Amino acid sequence: MNLLAFGSLAFDQVETPFGKSGKILGGSATYIAMAAAHEGAEPGIVSAVGGDFPTPHMAALRKRHIDLEGVQIRKDEKTFFWSVRYHNDMNTRDTLETQLNVLGGFKPVLPENYRHARYVVLGNSDPEMQSQVLAQIENPELVVLDTMNYWMDHSRPALLKVLKQVDVLAINDEEGRQLSGEYALVKAVRKIRGLGPRIVLIKRGEHGALLFHEDAVFFAPALPLESVFDPTGAGDAFAGGFAGYLAATDNTSFENMRRAVIHGSALASFTVEAFGTEKIESLTGEMIEVRLREFLSLTQVDIALEKQL
Ligand code: AMP
């Protein structure tokens, strides 16, 4: 186990202009861990499920060699449930229902071997809980945190506290603006870096992603896709693919992070091509390889620069 994924294991119900999913496997930890496993990391999940969480869902995670020792099973409770409806543009969505259930009073307790995880992804959740997880890990190499507007509005002090302890903040541009109070992204990132994270990953969906590292910036495009079926989990798969690649290579240099952003983008691009985890569950190494090549050919260009600067 070299990558700890903290987040939800869930039942999701997704409605897009293409149809309704029914109650399917979802959750931020599911997407993070599956993406990281595809990158060759050895993920372990910290979460909780109720007695209603089906054995085949657990089996789907185990099949990908995802460690579930950190998952508490509360027989008398119900699993977290989330239902969502996407608008026609597929970029905006309305959460129809969130039932926290077993995650409501969740007290994360890490198994002994999780405490030495070198790479940590704290999926979007209550920042108090994210802090409780972090407090149990000894000296991690890299901590990535995902969050959203809700926590900026409702739990700002707790969010500011946990931000002081993370290396990478993964958010979208609107969240970055809200957190910093600055409209221009470069200024927003500068302010956010003053809050703790030395690296800021800005996710822009179909417009790619920006990696703000100490003094350098890297931009990764998103692949123009034939079909966008269900954007659920794309952000988590991006974070899981990014951190999974870093964990598998155990290298956190800027150069390697640039590669990791492309790997994260590739995993996210698969995720949106089918309902829920359908596509990310069935990926092969060869499919990922082909997609990485597509990313490369999308941006590679040979320009002759004559002037010496
Ligand atoms: P994303 O599309 O990357 O924002 O992540 C979607 C996943 O996050 C879904 O599979 C949901 O089950 C999960 N999710 C949604 N809301 C919450 C929440 N409040 N706490 C934990 N997980 C959530």
XYZ file of N, CA and C in Angstrom, residues 6-7 46-50 72-74 77-81 98-109 125-126 128-130 132-133 136 151:
108
model
N -8.657 8.606 0.636
C -9.731 8.847 1.592
C -10.901 9.499 0.851
N -12.093 8.957 1.048
C -13.267 9.551 0.400
C -14.462 8.648 0.564
N -9.681 4.482 2.710
C -10.214 4.767 4.046
C -11.617 5.316 3.840
N -12.626 4.575 4.299
C -14.015 4.989 4.136
C -14.893 4.103 5.000
N -16.207 4.234 4.824
C -17.145 3.370 5.550
C -18.330 3.065 4.647
N -18.861 1.866 4.782
C -20.078 1.490 4.040
C -21.067 0.846 5.003
N -22.311 0.766 4.566
C -23.333 0.111 5.377
C -23.465 -1.360 5.003
N -14.491 0.614 6.931
C -15.320 0.108 8.039
C -16.675 -0.337 7.480
N -17.108 -1.527 7.865
C -18.430 -2.012 7.423
C -19.365 -1.960 8.623
N -20.353 -1.062 8.551
C -21.320 -0.906 9.637
C -22.620 -1.584 9.229
N -26.086 0.131 9.344
C -26.281 1.447 8.719
C -26.362 1.328 7.207
N -26.695 2.480 6.573
C -26.814 2.488 5.114
C -25.623 3.218 4.487
N -25.312 2.803 3.288
C -24.192 3.403 2.545
C -24.557 4.815 2.073
N -23.561 5.666 1.971
C -23.714 7.018 1.410
C -24.427 6.944 0.042
N -25.389 7.864 -0.162
C -26.129 7.868 -1.434
C -26.124 9.275 -2.027
N -28.410 14.097 -1.319
C -27.227 13.542 -0.669
C -27.672 12.937 0.650
N -27.516 11.635 0.795
C -27.790 10.986 2.093
C -26.453 10.538 2.652
N -25.972 11.238 3.671
C -24.650 10.904 4.223
C -24.629 9.506 4.836
N -25.743 9.131 5.476
C -25.857 7.807 6.120
C -24.610 7.470 6.944
N -23.946 6.364 6.622
C -22.830 5.893 7.440
C -21.668 6.904 7.508
N -21.562 7.770 6.505
C -20.452 8.739 6.514
C -20.739 9.920 7.447
N -22.004 10.055 7.856
C -22.383 11.167 8.729
C -21.560 11.222 10.000
N -21.485 10.135 10.711
C -20.742 10.143 11.986
C -19.429 9.395 11.885
N -18.895 9.322 10.688
C -17.692 8.508 10.458
C -16.470 9.049 11.206
N -15.818 8.152 11.949
C -14.551 8.505 12.618
C -13.460 7.648 11.980
N -12.699 8.229 11.057
C -11.692 7.407 10.376
C -10.599 6.925 11.338
N -10.371 5.617 11.322
C -9.263 5.038 12.097
C -8.427 4.235 11.114
N -14.410 16.120 1.007
C -15.285 15.775 2.140
C -15.070 16.808 3.235
N -15.727 16.603 4.351
C -15.618 17.517 5.487
C -14.135 17.715 5.861
N -12.754 18.660 8.477
C -12.420 18.123 9.813
C -11.994 16.664 9.676
N -12.743 15.926 8.835
C -12.428 14.505 8.638
C -11.114 14.346 7.878
N -10.901 15.228 6.901
C -9.641 15.171 6.146
C -8.464 15.373 7.114
N -8.490 14.677 10.365
C -8.372 13.492 11.237
C -7.580 12.386 10.545
N -7.770 12.239 9.242
C -7.030 11.219 8.497
C -5.550 11.590 8.471
N -3.182 10.985 11.361
C -2.769 9.606 11.674
C -1.663 9.100 10.745
N -17.582 23.617 1.317
C -16.736 23.685 2.527
C -16.159 25.078 2.705
